[in-house]
Coordinates of C-alpha atoms in Angstrom, one line a residue:
Chain A
M873 CA -87.5 197.4 62.8
E874 CA -84.0 198.6 61.7
A875 CA -81.5 196.3 60.0
Q876 CA -79.1 196.4 62.9
A877 CA -81.8 195.4 65.3
I878 CA -82.8 192.5 63.1
F879 CA -79.2 191.4 62.7
D880 CA -78.6 191.5 66.5
M881 CA -81.8 189.5 67.0
L882 CA -80.6 186.8 64.5
K883 CA -77.1 186.8 66.0
G884 CA -78.6 186.2 69.4
K885 CA -80.7 183.3 68.1
F886 CA -78.3 181.6 65.6
G887 CA -74.9 182.6 66.8
D888 CA -72.1 181.8 64.4
A889 CA -74.4 180.9 61.5
V890 CA -75.1 184.6 61.1
V891 CA -71.9 185.9 59.6
E892 CA -72.1 189.7 58.9
L893 CA -74.4 192.6 58.2
Q894 CA -73.9 194.3 54.8
G895 CA -75.3 197.7 55.4
E896 CA -73.3 200.2 53.4
G897 CA -74.5 200.7 49.9
F898 CA -77.3 198.1 50.2
S899 CA -81.0 198.8 50.3
P900 CA -82.3 196.9 52.1
A901 CA -79.3 195.8 54.2
F902 CA -78.2 192.2 53.8
V903 CA -77.7 189.7 56.5
V904 CA -75.2 187.1 55.4
V905 CA -75.9 183.6 56.8
A906 CA -74.4 180.2 56.5
P907 CA -76.0 178.1 53.8
A908 CA -76.9 175.2 56.1
E909 CA -79.0 177.4 58.3
V910 CA -81.0 179.2 55.6
N911 CA -84.2 177.3 56.1
A912 CA -84.2 177.8 59.9
V913 CA -83.4 181.5 59.7
A914 CA -86.1 181.9 57.1
R915 CA -88.7 180.2 59.2
F916 CA -87.7 182.3 62.3
L917 CA -87.9 185.5 60.2
R918 CA -91.4 184.6 59.1
D919 CA -92.8 183.3 62.4
D920 CA -91.4 185.7 65.0
A921 CA -94.1 188.2 65.9
A922 CA -91.7 191.2 66.0
L923 CA -90.3 190.4 62.5
S924 CA -93.1 188.5 60.6
F925 CA -91.5 188.7 57.1
D926 CA -94.5 187.2 55.3
S927 CA -93.5 188.1 51.8
L928 CA -90.5 186.8 49.8
M929 CA -90.2 189.5 47.2
C930 CA -87.4 188.0 45.2
L931 CA -84.9 185.1 45.3
S932 CA -82.0 185.4 42.9
G933 CA -78.8 183.5 42.1
V934 CA -75.5 185.5 41.8
D935 CA -72.2 184.5 40.3
Y936 CA -69.2 186.3 41.9
K937 CA -66.7 184.3 39.7
E938 CA -64.9 182.7 42.7
K939 CA -68.2 181.7 44.4
F940 CA -72.0 181.7 44.0
A941 CA -74.5 183.4 46.2
V942 CA -78.3 183.3 46.7
A943 CA -80.0 186.5 47.7
Y944 CA -83.4 186.8 49.3
H945 CA -85.4 190.0 49.5
L946 CA -87.9 189.9 52.3
H947 CA -90.7 192.3 53.2
S948 CA -93.2 192.4 56.0
M949 CA -96.7 193.5 55.1
K950 CA -97.6 193.9 58.8
H951 CA -94.6 196.0 60.0
R952 CA -93.7 197.6 56.7
H953 CA -90.0 196.8 57.0
A954 CA -87.6 194.9 54.7
I955 CA -84.4 193.0 55.0
G956 CA -82.1 191.1 52.6
L957 CA -80.7 187.6 53.3
K958 CA -77.7 186.4 51.5
T959 CA -75.8 183.1 51.6
M960 CA -72.4 182.3 49.9
L961 CA -71.9 179.0 48.2
P962 CA -68.8 177.3 46.9
R963 CA -68.1 177.1 43.1
E964 CA -68.1 173.3 43.1
N965 CA -71.6 171.7 43.5
P966 CA -73.4 174.6 45.1
S967 CA -76.3 173.4 47.1
L968 CA -78.4 174.7 50.1
P969 CA -81.7 173.9 51.8
T970 CA -84.9 175.0 50.0
V971 CA -87.2 177.7 51.5
D972 CA -90.3 176.7 49.5
D973 CA -91.9 175.2 52.7
V974 CA -91.6 178.6 54.3
W975 CA -92.8 180.8 51.4
P976 CA -94.4 178.7 48.6
A977 CA -93.5 181.5 46.1
A978 CA -89.9 180.5 46.5
N979 CA -90.4 177.5 44.2
F980 CA -90.5 179.3 40.8
H981 CA -87.5 181.5 41.9
E982 CA -85.5 178.5 43.0
R983 CA -86.3 176.7 39.8
E984 CA -85.0 179.7 37.9
A985 CA -81.8 179.8 39.9
F986 CA -81.4 176.1 39.4
D987 CA -82.0 176.5 35.6
L988 CA -79.6 179.4 35.0
F989 CA -77.0 178.9 37.7
G990 CA -77.2 175.2 38.5
I991 CA -77.7 175.8 42.2
A992 CA -79.3 172.8 43.8
F993 CA -82.1 173.5 46.4
V994 CA -82.2 170.4 48.6
G995 CA -85.6 169.3 49.7
S996 CA -87.5 171.3 47.0
K997 CA -91.0 170.2 46.1
D998 CA -90.3 170.4 42.4
L999 CA -86.8 171.2 41.1
R1000 CA -86.9 171.2 37.3
R1001 CA -85.8 173.6 34.6
I1002 CA -88.3 176.4 34.3
L1003 CA -87.2 178.6 31.3
L1004 CA -85.0 176.5 29.1
P1005 CA -85.9 173.2 27.4
E1006 CA -85.6 170.1 29.6
D1007 CA -82.7 168.7 27.5
W1008 CA -80.6 171.9 27.6
E1009 CA -77.0 171.4 28.7
G1010 CA -75.3 173.7 31.1
H1011 CA -76.4 176.8 33.0
P1012 CA -76.2 179.9 30.9
L1013 CA -75.9 182.7 33.4
R1014 CA -72.7 181.2 34.9
K1015 CA -69.8 183.4 33.9
D1016 CA -67.8 180.4 32.6
Y1017 CA -70.7 179.2 30.4
K1018 CA -69.7 178.1 26.9
Y1019 CA -72.4 178.5 24.2
P1020 CA -73.2 175.4 22.3
D1021 CA -72.7 175.5 18.5
F1022 CA -76.0 173.9 17.7
Y1023 CA -79.2 173.0 19.5
H1024 CA -81.4 170.4 17.8
G1025 CA -79.6 171.1 14.5
I1026 CA -80.3 174.9 14.7
K1027 CA -77.3 177.3 15.0
V1028 CA -77.2 179.0 18.3
Chain B
M528 CA -142.5 187.4 -20.4
S529 CA -143.2 191.0 -21.3
P530 CA -140.4 193.4 -22.0
D531 CA -139.6 195.9 -19.2
P532 CA -140.6 199.3 -20.5
A533 CA -138.1 201.1 -18.2
H534 CA -135.0 199.2 -19.5
G535 CA -136.1 198.3 -22.9
T536 CA -134.7 195.5 -24.8
P537 CA -130.9 195.1 -25.0
P538 CA -129.5 195.6 -28.6
G539 CA -129.0 192.5 -30.5
T540 CA -131.6 190.5 -28.5
P541 CA -133.8 188.5 -30.8
A542 CA -137.5 189.3 -30.5
A543 CA -139.5 186.8 -28.5
S544 CA -141.6 186.0 -31.5
A545 CA -138.5 185.1 -33.7
G546 CA -138.4 181.5 -32.4
P547 CA -135.4 179.8 -30.8
A548 CA -132.3 181.9 -30.9
V549 CA -129.1 180.7 -32.4
S550 CA -127.0 181.9 -29.5
A551 CA -128.8 182.9 -26.3
P552 CA -127.5 185.9 -24.5
E553 CA -127.2 183.8 -21.3
A554 CA -124.5 181.6 -22.8
H555 CA -121.2 183.1 -21.7
V556 CA -117.8 181.8 -22.5
M557 CA -114.8 183.1 -20.6
V558 CA -111.4 182.6 -22.1
G559 CA -108.5 183.4 -19.8
N560 CA -105.3 182.4 -18.1
A561 CA -105.9 179.7 -15.5
D562 CA -102.8 180.8 -13.6
L563 CA -104.1 184.3 -13.4
F564 CA -107.4 183.2 -12.0
V565 CA -106.0 180.8 -9.4
N566 CA -103.3 183.2 -8.3
W567 CA -105.9 186.0 -8.0
S568 CA -108.1 183.7 -5.8
R569 CA -105.2 182.8 -3.6
K570 CA -103.9 186.4 -3.1
S571 CA -107.4 187.7 -2.4
S572 CA -108.0 185.4 0.6
L573 CA -104.7 185.3 2.5
W574 CA -106.0 183.9 5.8
Y575 CA -103.1 184.3 8.3
L576 CA -102.4 182.3 11.3
L577 CA -102.8 184.3 14.5
F578 CA -99.4 183.6 15.9
A579 CA -97.7 186.2 18.0
T580 CA -94.7 185.6 20.3
A581 CA -93.7 189.1 21.3
C582 CA -94.4 192.8 20.9
C583 CA -94.8 192.5 17.1
G584 CA -98.0 190.7 18.0
I585 CA -99.5 194.0 19.3
E586 CA -98.9 195.7 15.9
L587 CA -100.3 192.6 14.1
M588 CA -103.5 192.8 16.2
Q589 CA -104.0 196.5 15.4
A590 CA -103.2 195.9 11.8
G591 CA -106.0 193.4 11.8
A592 CA -108.4 195.6 13.7
S593 CA -110.8 198.2 12.4
R594 CA -108.4 201.2 12.0
Y595 CA -106.0 199.5 9.6
D596 CA -108.3 196.6 8.6
M597 CA -106.3 194.1 6.7
D598 CA -109.6 192.5 5.9
R599 CA -109.7 195.0 3.0
F600 CA -107.0 192.9 1.3
G601 CA -108.7 189.6 2.1
A602 CA -106.4 188.9 5.1
V603 CA -108.3 187.7 8.1
F604 CA -106.9 185.9 11.0
R605 CA -107.5 182.2 11.8
A606 CA -106.9 180.5 15.1
T607 CA -105.8 177.2 13.6
P608 CA -103.1 176.3 11.1
R609 CA -105.5 174.0 9.3
Q610 CA -107.4 177.0 7.9
S611 CA -104.4 179.3 7.2
D612 CA -102.6 180.2 4.1
L613 CA -100.1 182.6 5.6
M614 CA -97.9 182.3 8.6
L615 CA -97.1 185.7 10.1
V616 CA -94.2 185.1 12.4
A617 CA -94.6 188.1 14.7
G618 CA -92.0 188.1 17.4
T619 CA -88.9 186.5 18.9
I620 CA -88.5 182.8 18.4
T621 CA -86.6 181.0 21.1
H622 CA -85.1 177.6 20.7
K623 CA -87.8 176.2 23.0
M624 CA -90.4 177.7 20.7
A625 CA -88.6 176.7 17.4
E626 CA -90.0 173.1 17.5
R627 CA -93.6 174.5 17.9
V628 CA -93.1 176.9 15.0
K629 CA -92.0 174.2 12.7
R630 CA -94.9 171.9 13.7
L631 CA -97.4 174.7 13.1
Y632 CA -95.9 175.3 9.7
D633 CA -96.1 171.6 8.8
Q634 CA -99.8 171.6 9.9
M635 CA -100.7 174.3 7.3
P636 CA -102.1 173.1 4.0
E637 CA -100.4 173.9 0.7
P638 CA -100.0 176.4 -0.8
K639 CA -98.5 178.2 2.2
Y640 CA -96.6 181.4 2.6
V641 CA -94.5 182.9 5.4
I642 CA -93.9 186.5 6.4
A643 CA -91.2 187.2 8.9
M644 CA -92.3 190.3 10.7
G645 CA -89.8 192.5 12.7
S646 CA -86.2 192.3 13.5
C647 CA -86.4 189.3 15.7
A648 CA -88.0 187.0 13.2
N649 CA -85.7 188.3 10.4
T650 CA -82.3 188.0 12.1
G651 CA -82.7 187.6 15.9
G652 CA -82.7 191.4 16.2
P653 CA -81.4 192.8 19.5
F654 CA -80.7 189.2 20.5
Y655 CA -78.4 188.5 17.6
K656 CA -75.2 188.9 19.6
D657 CA -74.7 187.0 22.9
S658 CA -77.9 185.2 23.2
Y659 CA -78.0 181.5 23.9
C660 CA -81.8 181.1 23.7
V661 CA -83.0 183.1 20.6
V662 CA -83.1 181.6 17.1
K663 CA -81.2 184.0 14.8
G664 CA -83.9 184.4 12.2
V665 CA -86.9 182.2 11.5
D666 CA -85.5 181.4 8.1
L667 CA -83.3 178.9 9.9
L668 CA -86.5 176.9 10.5
I669 CA -88.9 177.5 7.7
P670 CA -88.8 179.1 4.2
V671 CA -89.7 182.8 4.3
D672 CA -91.3 184.8 1.4
V673 CA -91.3 188.3 2.7
Y674 CA -89.2 190.0 5.4
I675 CA -90.6 193.1 7.0
P676 CA -88.0 195.2 8.9
G677 CA -88.8 197.2 12.0
C678 CA -88.8 196.8 15.7
P679 CA -91.8 196.4 15.7
P680 CA -93.0 197.4 12.1
R681 CA -95.9 199.8 11.9
P682 CA -99.2 198.4 10.6
E683 CA -98.5 200.3 7.3
A684 CA -95.3 198.3 6.9
L685 CA -97.2 195.1 7.6
I686 CA -99.8 195.9 5.0
D687 CA -97.0 196.7 2.5
G688 CA -95.6 193.3 3.3
I689 CA -99.0 191.7 2.5
L690 CA -99.2 193.6 -0.8
R691 CA -95.7 192.5 -1.7
L692 CA -96.6 188.9 -1.0
Q693 CA -99.7 189.3 -3.2
K694 CA -97.5 190.5 -6.0
I695 CA -95.3 187.5 -5.5
I696 CA -98.3 185.2 -5.6
M697 CA -99.5 186.8 -8.8
K698 CA -96.2 185.7 -10.5
K699 CA -96.5 182.0 -9.6
K700 CA -96.8 179.5 -12.3
N701 CA -99.2 176.7 -11.3
Y702 CA -99.9 175.0 -14.6
G703 CA -96.8 175.5 -16.5
V704 CA -94.5 172.7 -17.6
K705 CA -92.3 171.6 -14.7
A706 CA -88.7 171.8 -15.5

């Protein structure tokens, strides 16, 4: 199914929660959705017979300086088509519903986005730091991150 | 005991019929330098801790395998710090790993030596600038005897590092007067 058809289908189902289609220069095209509806949209994309996006290929955090985003890359093994899902978050206390009950693979990716960007995934099964030590302060992939001088007495 | 006709009797050996010998040929006395002996023993069995955290570990493995065969120099790998004399830090050390490196070093029995292998273990290497998670050289954690440059070093370089460490060990004074 083409990106425009998928976008129209989502627009018909979720209305204003589906904001826009970013088609130019993106492969796959990205559907931008409101953060509150991410879980419902994800579940629809997986369960609908014509879409059946059964594979979450990647989930990444993005820092656009004035805002954050979370991008989802989806692929359907059955129909061999792909689509991107993107949601914009405010700079202050970014949080959105988890999708690890839709695709269990999301958990590690959400933990990474939480670890490095400080994006909170509400309702996650297990939201802990995944790469950095538990007692690390701050989220290093944020553009305004300030490096600590020392960690446990070792120069950083 | 009859003398062996093929080899004959060594010169200076008293005849069997001459009674008890004043000094039997079996009685050997070795006079030497105790430091030399101890250091020679230590350098000839440098068992290293199999400890690889990045791509240098691949070079370390093939340096230990049959083609380069560090066993020729008495260096064989051990899977536990309790049996190791040498810690070969092969690879990038992150701040999360730093604590474990220090603990493994502390678990090794004295005397112990450390070789920092490759750019990451020497200085942080490609992660020296703008990395929040990589330790900028393993010498911030533990004392290092030999640094081997390279990214990663070839097995020849690693063997050169082992030979240099052996030279360092041969110069150690174990029984001298402590200052």
